[in-house]
Coordinates of C-alpha atoms in Angstrom, one line a residue:
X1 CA 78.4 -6.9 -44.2
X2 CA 76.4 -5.2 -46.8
X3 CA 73.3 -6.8 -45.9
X4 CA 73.5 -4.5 -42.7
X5 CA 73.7 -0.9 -44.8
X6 CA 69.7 -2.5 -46.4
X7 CA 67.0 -1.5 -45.2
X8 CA 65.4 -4.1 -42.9
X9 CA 63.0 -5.2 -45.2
X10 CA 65.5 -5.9 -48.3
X11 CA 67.2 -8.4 -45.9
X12 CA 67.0 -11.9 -46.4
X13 CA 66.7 -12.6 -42.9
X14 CA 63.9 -10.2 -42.7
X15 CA 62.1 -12.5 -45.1
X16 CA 63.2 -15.6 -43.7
X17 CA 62.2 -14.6 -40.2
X18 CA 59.4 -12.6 -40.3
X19 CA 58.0 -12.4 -44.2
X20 CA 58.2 -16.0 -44.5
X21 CA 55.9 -17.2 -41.9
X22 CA 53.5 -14.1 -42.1
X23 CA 53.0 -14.9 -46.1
X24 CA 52.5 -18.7 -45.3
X25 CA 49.9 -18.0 -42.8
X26 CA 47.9 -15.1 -44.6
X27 CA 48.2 -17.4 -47.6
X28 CA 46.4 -20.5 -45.4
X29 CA 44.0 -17.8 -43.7
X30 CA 43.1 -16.3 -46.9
X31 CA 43.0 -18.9 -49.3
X32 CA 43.2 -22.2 -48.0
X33 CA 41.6 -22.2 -44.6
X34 CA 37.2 -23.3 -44.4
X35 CA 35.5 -21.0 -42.8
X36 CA 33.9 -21.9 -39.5
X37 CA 31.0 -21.5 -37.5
X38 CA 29.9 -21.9 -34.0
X39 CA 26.8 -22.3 -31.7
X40 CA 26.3 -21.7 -28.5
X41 CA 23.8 -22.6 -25.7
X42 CA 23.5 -22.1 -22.0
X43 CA 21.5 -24.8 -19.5
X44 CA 21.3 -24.7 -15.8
X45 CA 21.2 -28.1 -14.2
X46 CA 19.4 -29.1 -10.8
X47 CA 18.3 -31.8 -9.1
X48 CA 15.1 -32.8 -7.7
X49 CA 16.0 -31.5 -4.3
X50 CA 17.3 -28.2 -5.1
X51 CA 15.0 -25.0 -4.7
X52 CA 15.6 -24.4 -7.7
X53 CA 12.1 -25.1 -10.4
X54 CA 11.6 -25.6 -13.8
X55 CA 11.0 -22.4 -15.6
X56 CA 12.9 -21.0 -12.8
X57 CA 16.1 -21.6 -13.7
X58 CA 16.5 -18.4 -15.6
X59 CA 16.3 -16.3 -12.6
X60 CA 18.2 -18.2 -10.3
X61 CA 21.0 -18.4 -12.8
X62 CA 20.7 -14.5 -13.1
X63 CA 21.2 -13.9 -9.3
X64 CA 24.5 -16.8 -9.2
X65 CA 25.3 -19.5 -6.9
X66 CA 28.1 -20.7 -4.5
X67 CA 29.1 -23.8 -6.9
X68 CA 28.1 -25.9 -9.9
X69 CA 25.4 -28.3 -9.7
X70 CA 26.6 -31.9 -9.8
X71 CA 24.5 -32.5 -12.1
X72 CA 26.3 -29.4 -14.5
X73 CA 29.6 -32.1 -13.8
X74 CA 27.1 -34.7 -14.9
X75 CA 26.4 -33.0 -18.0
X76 CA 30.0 -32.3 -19.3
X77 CA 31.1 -36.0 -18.4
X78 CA 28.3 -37.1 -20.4
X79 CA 29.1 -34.8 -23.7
X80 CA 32.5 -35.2 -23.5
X81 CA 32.3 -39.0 -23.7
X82 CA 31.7 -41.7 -26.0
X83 CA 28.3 -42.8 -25.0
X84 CA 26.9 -39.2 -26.1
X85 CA 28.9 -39.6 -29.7
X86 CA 27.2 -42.8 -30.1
X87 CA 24.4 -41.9 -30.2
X88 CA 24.9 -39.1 -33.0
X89 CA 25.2 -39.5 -36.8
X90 CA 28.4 -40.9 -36.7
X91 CA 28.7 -41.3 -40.6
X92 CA 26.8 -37.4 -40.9
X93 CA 30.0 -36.2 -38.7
X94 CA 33.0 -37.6 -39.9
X95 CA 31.4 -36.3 -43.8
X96 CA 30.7 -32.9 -42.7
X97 CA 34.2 -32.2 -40.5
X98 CA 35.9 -34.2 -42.8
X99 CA 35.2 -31.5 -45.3
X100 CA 37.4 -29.0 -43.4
X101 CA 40.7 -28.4 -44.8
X102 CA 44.1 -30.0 -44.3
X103 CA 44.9 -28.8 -40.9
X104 CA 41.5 -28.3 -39.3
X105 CA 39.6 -30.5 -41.4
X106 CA 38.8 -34.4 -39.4
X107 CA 41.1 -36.8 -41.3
X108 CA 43.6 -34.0 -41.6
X109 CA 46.3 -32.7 -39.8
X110 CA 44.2 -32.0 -36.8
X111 CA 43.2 -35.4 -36.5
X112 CA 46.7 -37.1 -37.8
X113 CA 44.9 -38.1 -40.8
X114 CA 43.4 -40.5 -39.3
X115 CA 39.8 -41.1 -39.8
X116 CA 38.6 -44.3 -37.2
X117 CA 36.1 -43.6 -34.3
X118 CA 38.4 -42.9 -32.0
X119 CA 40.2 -40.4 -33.8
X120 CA 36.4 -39.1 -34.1
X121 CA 36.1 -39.0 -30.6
X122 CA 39.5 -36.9 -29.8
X123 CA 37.9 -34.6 -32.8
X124 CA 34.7 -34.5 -31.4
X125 CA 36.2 -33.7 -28.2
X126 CA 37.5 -30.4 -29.3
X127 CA 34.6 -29.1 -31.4
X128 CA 31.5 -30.2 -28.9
X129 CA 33.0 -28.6 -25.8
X130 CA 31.4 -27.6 -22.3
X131 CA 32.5 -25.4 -19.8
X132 CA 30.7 -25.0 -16.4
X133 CA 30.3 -21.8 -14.9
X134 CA 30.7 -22.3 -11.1
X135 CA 29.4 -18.3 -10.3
X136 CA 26.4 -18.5 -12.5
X137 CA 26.1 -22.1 -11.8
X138 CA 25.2 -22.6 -15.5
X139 CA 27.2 -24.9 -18.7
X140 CA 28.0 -23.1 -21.8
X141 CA 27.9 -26.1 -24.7
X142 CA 29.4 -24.9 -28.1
X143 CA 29.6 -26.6 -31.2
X144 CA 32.0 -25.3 -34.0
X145 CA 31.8 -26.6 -37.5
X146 CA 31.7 -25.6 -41.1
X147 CA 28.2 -24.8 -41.7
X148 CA 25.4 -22.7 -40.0
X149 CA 23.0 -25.3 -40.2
X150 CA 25.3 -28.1 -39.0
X151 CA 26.1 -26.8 -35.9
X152 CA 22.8 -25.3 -35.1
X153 CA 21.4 -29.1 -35.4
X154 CA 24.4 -30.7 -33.4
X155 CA 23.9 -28.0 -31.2
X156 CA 20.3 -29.0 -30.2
X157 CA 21.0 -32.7 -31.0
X158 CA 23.6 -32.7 -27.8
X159 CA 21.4 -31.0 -25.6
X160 CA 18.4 -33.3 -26.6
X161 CA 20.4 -36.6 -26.3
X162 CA 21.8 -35.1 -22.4
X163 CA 19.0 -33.7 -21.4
X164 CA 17.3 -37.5 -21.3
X165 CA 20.3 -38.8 -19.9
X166 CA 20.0 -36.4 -16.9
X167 CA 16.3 -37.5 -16.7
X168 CA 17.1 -41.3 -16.9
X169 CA 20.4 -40.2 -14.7
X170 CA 18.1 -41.9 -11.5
X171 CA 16.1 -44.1 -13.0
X172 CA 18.9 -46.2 -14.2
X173 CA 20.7 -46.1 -10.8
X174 CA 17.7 -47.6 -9.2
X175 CA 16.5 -49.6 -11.9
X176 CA 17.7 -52.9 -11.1
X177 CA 16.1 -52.7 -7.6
X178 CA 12.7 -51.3 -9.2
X179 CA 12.8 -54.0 -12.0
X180 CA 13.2 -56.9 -8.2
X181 CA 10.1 -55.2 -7.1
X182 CA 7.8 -55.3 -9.5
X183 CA 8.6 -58.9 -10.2
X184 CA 8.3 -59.5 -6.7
X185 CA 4.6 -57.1 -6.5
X186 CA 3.2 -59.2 -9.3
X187 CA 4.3 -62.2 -7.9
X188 CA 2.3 -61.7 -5.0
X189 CA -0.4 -60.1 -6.7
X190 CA -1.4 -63.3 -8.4
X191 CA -1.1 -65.2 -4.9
X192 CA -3.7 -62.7 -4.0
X193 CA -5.6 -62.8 -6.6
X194 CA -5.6 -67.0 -6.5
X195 CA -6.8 -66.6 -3.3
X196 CA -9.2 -63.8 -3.4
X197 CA -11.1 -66.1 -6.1
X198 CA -10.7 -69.4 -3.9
X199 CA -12.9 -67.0 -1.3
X200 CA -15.2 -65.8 -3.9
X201 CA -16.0 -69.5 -5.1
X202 CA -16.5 -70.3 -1.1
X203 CA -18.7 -67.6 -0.3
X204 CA -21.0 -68.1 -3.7
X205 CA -21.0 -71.7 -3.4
X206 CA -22.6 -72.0 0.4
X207 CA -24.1 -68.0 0.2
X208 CA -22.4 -66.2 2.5
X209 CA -22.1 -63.3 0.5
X210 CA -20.7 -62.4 -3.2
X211 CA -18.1 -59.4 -3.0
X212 CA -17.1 -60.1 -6.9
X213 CA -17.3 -56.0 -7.5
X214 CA -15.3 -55.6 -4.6
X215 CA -12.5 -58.3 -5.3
X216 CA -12.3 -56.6 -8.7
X217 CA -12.1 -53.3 -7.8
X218 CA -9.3 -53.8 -5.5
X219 CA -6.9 -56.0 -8.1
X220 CA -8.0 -53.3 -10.6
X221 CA -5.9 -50.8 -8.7
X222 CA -3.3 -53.1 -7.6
X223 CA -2.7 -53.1 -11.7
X224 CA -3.1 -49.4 -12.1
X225 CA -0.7 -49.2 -9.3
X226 CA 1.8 -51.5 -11.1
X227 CA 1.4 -50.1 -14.7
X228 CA 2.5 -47.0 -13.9
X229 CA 5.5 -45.7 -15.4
X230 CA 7.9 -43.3 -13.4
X231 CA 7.5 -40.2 -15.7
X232 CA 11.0 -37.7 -15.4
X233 CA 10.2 -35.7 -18.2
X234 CA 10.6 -32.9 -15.8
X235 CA 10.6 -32.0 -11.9
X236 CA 6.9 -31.2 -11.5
X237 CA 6.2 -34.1 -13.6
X238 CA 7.8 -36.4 -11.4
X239 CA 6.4 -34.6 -8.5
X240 CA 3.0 -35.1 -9.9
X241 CA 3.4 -39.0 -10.5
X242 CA 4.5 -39.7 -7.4
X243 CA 1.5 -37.5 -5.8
X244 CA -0.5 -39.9 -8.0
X245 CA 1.4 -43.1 -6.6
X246 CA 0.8 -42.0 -2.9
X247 CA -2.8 -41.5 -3.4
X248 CA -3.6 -44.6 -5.5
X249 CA -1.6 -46.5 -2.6
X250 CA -4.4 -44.8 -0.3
X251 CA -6.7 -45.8 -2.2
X252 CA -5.4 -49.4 -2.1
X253 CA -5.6 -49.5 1.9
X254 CA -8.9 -48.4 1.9
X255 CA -10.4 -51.3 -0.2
X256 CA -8.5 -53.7 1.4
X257 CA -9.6 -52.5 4.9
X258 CA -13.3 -52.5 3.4
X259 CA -12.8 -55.9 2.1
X260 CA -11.4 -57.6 5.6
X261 CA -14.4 -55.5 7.5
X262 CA -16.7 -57.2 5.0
X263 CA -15.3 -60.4 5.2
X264 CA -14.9 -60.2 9.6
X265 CA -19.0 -59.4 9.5
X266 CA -19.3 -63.1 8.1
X267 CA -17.1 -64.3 10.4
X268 CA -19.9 -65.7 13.0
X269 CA -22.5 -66.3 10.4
X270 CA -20.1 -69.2 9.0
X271 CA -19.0 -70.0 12.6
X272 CA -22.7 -70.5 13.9
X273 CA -24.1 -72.3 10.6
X274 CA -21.3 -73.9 8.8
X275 CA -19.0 -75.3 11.9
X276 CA -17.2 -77.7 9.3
X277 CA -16.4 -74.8 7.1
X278 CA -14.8 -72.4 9.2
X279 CA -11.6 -73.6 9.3
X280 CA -11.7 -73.5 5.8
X281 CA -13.2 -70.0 5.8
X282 CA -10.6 -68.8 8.1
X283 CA -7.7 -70.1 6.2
X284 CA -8.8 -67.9 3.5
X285 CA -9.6 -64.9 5.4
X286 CA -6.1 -65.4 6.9
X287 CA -4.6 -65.9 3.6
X288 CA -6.0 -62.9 1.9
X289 CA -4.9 -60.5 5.0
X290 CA -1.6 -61.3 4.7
X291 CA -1.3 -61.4 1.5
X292 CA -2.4 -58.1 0.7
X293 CA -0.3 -57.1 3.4
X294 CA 2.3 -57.7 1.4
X295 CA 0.9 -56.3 -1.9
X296 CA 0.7 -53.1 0.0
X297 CA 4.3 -53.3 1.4
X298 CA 5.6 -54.3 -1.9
X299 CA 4.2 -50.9 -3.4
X300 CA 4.9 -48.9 -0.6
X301 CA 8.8 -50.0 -1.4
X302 CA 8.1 -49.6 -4.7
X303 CA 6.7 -45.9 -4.5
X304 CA 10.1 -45.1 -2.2
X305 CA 11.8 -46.6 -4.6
X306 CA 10.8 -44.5 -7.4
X307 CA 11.2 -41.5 -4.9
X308 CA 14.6 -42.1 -5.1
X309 CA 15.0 -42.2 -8.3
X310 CA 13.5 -39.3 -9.1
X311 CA 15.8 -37.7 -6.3
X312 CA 18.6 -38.7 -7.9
X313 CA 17.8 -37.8 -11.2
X314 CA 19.0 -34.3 -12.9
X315 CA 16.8 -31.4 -14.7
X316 CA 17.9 -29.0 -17.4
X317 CA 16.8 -25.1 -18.0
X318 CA 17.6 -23.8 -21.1
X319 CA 18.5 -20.2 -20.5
X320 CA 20.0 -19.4 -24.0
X321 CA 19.1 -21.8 -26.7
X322 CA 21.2 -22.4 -29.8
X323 CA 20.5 -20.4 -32.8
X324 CA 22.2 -20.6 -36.1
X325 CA 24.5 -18.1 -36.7
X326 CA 24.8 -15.4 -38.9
X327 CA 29.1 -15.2 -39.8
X328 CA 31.8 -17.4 -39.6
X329 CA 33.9 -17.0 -36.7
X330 CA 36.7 -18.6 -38.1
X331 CA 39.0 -17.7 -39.6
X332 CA 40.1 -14.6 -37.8
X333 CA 42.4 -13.1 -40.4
X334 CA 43.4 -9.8 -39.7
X335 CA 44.1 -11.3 -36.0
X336 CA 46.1 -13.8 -37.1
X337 CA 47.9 -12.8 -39.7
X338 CA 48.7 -9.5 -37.3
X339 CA 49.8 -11.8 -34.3
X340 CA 52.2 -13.6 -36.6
X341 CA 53.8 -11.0 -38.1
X342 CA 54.2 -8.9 -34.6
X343 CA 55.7 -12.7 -33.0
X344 CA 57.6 -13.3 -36.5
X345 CA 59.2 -9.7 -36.2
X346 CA 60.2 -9.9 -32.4
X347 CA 61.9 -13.1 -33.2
X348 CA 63.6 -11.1 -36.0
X349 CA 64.7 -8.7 -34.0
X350 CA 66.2 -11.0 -31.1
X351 CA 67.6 -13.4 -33.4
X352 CA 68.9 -10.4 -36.6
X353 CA 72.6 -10.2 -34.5
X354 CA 73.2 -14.1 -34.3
X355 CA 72.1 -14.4 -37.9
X356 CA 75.2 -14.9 -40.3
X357 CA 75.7 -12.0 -42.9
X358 CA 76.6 -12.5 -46.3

């Protein structure tokens, strides 16, 4: 009973309550406890089909949206999984958070001292996070670590590494079905080929006519056609290839329509002065008609192809790019230590009547 006549703070449960805990902790904040750092960025993700442009996604972010982009889902699934930690300097992270102390520190408490790649992941996890702002329409990424320059660079490493993930996003949906294609186009490419030289040889060898320029010119653009590349690097980008595509496949009618004119014209000359021959000269003509025929269809369903891909595939906007930062945000001492000892106290003063007095 004579603790009761002391003054709360010359109690022992006072100290074991409230003192205790508050020390510990302002002894781990103070002393113990690496100081952290975070970065911050803020991207807008759209799709091919949204109104949305690049460079414009600034303002449309400024004025909100109804919901999130897909794409912004897109994004965090990405980051938050292992494929995007794969592709980082594994060895670079598990040094640099590993450096932390015994409760925050990867391989510490925080991690249960464990130090394998999935135990990197879960850590990863909480220190590379994403949130997606459905007002704004925008994704916060922030990367927390103990040094400026580490999460300024992991900061900008993330957004690099999902930002050509987004880009390849439609590619890679499509690219079996592209990859069928093109193996198919050059397939029948070569038939045409095979065959536009079979008519060359027949029209030089009993002078009909010599269209070598012509022939060469046309499977000149078939390969330009083919040897394109579907360039994402951005929206207007893709819009610009596949304003290219459409225009090369233009082009690509318009020879071969020049070619089966020039080749018709002969048509009676060969008839009238070569009777054997024409069957032989028809065959060909027929041949080469249908074949580029299907050259033509086999890009046209390549170009729709690609059109889809690029559909499908997501665009970012950086609206706020990382920067390194200046202080530590971590750790918050005074908040801390003052949350603690206001929770440690209020226990104190719920549990002081049940505690046994000596």
């Amino acid at each position: 009973m004579a603790e009761n006549k002391l003054i709360f703070f010359r109690r022992k449960s006072f100290w074991l309550i409230c003192g205790l805990p508050t020390l510990t902790v302002g002894a781990y904040l103070g002393l113990i406890a690496t100081p952290r750092y975070e970065s911050e960025s803020v991207v807008k993700i759209y799709s091919a089909s949204d109104t949305a442009s690049s460079g414009g996604g600034g303002a449309a972010a400024a004025t909100g949206g109804a919901s999130a982009s897909p794409g912004s889902y897109v994004f965090k699934t990405f980051v938050n999984g292992n494929d995007c930690l794969s592709l980082l300097d594994i060895p670079a992270l598990k040094n640099h958070w590993g450096g932390g102390d015994i409760l925050g520190g990867f391989g510490g408490l925080a991690s249960f001292f464990g130090t394998n790649n999935m135990r990197l992941w879960d850590y990863y996890r909480g220190h590379v996070t994403v949130e997606v702002d459905e007002t704004s329409n925008t994704v916060k990424l922030n990367v927390d670590g103990y040094s400026r320059d580490f999460v300024h660079g992991l900061n900008q490493q993330v957004l690099k590494i999902a930002e050509e993930e987004l880009k390849q996003s439609g590619v890679k949906a499509y690219r079996a079905d592209m990859e069928m294609l093109k193996d198919k186009t050059s397939r029948d490419k070569a038939a045409l080929g095979s065959t536009l030289a079979r008519m060359q040889e027949f029209q030089s060898k009993y002078g009909i006519a010599d269209y070598d320029a012509a022939y060469q010119s046309l499977l000149n653009t078939i390969d330009a056609f083919q040897q394109a590349r579907i360039n994402v690097s951005s929206k207007a980008a893709a819009s610009s290839y596949l304003a290219a595509q459409s225009q090369q496949l233009e082009a690509l009618r318009a020879q071969v329509k020049s070619i089966d004119a020039d080749i018709e014209a002969n048509r009676n000359a060969v008839a009238q002065k070569m009777a054997p021959l024409y069957s032989t000269f028809t065959d060909l003509q027929s041949s080469i008609k249908e074949l580029a025929a299907v050259v033509l269809l086999d890009d046209q369903s390549l170009l729709q192809a690609e059109e889809r891909a690029v559909q499908n595939a997501y665009y970012m906007d950086v609206i706020e790019g990382s920067v390194s930062p200046s202080d530590p945000t971590e750790p918050r001492f005074v908040k801390w230590f003052l949350i603690t000892l206001i929770a440690s106290y209020l226990a104190y003063a719920v549990l002081k009547p049940s505690v046994p007095q000596s």
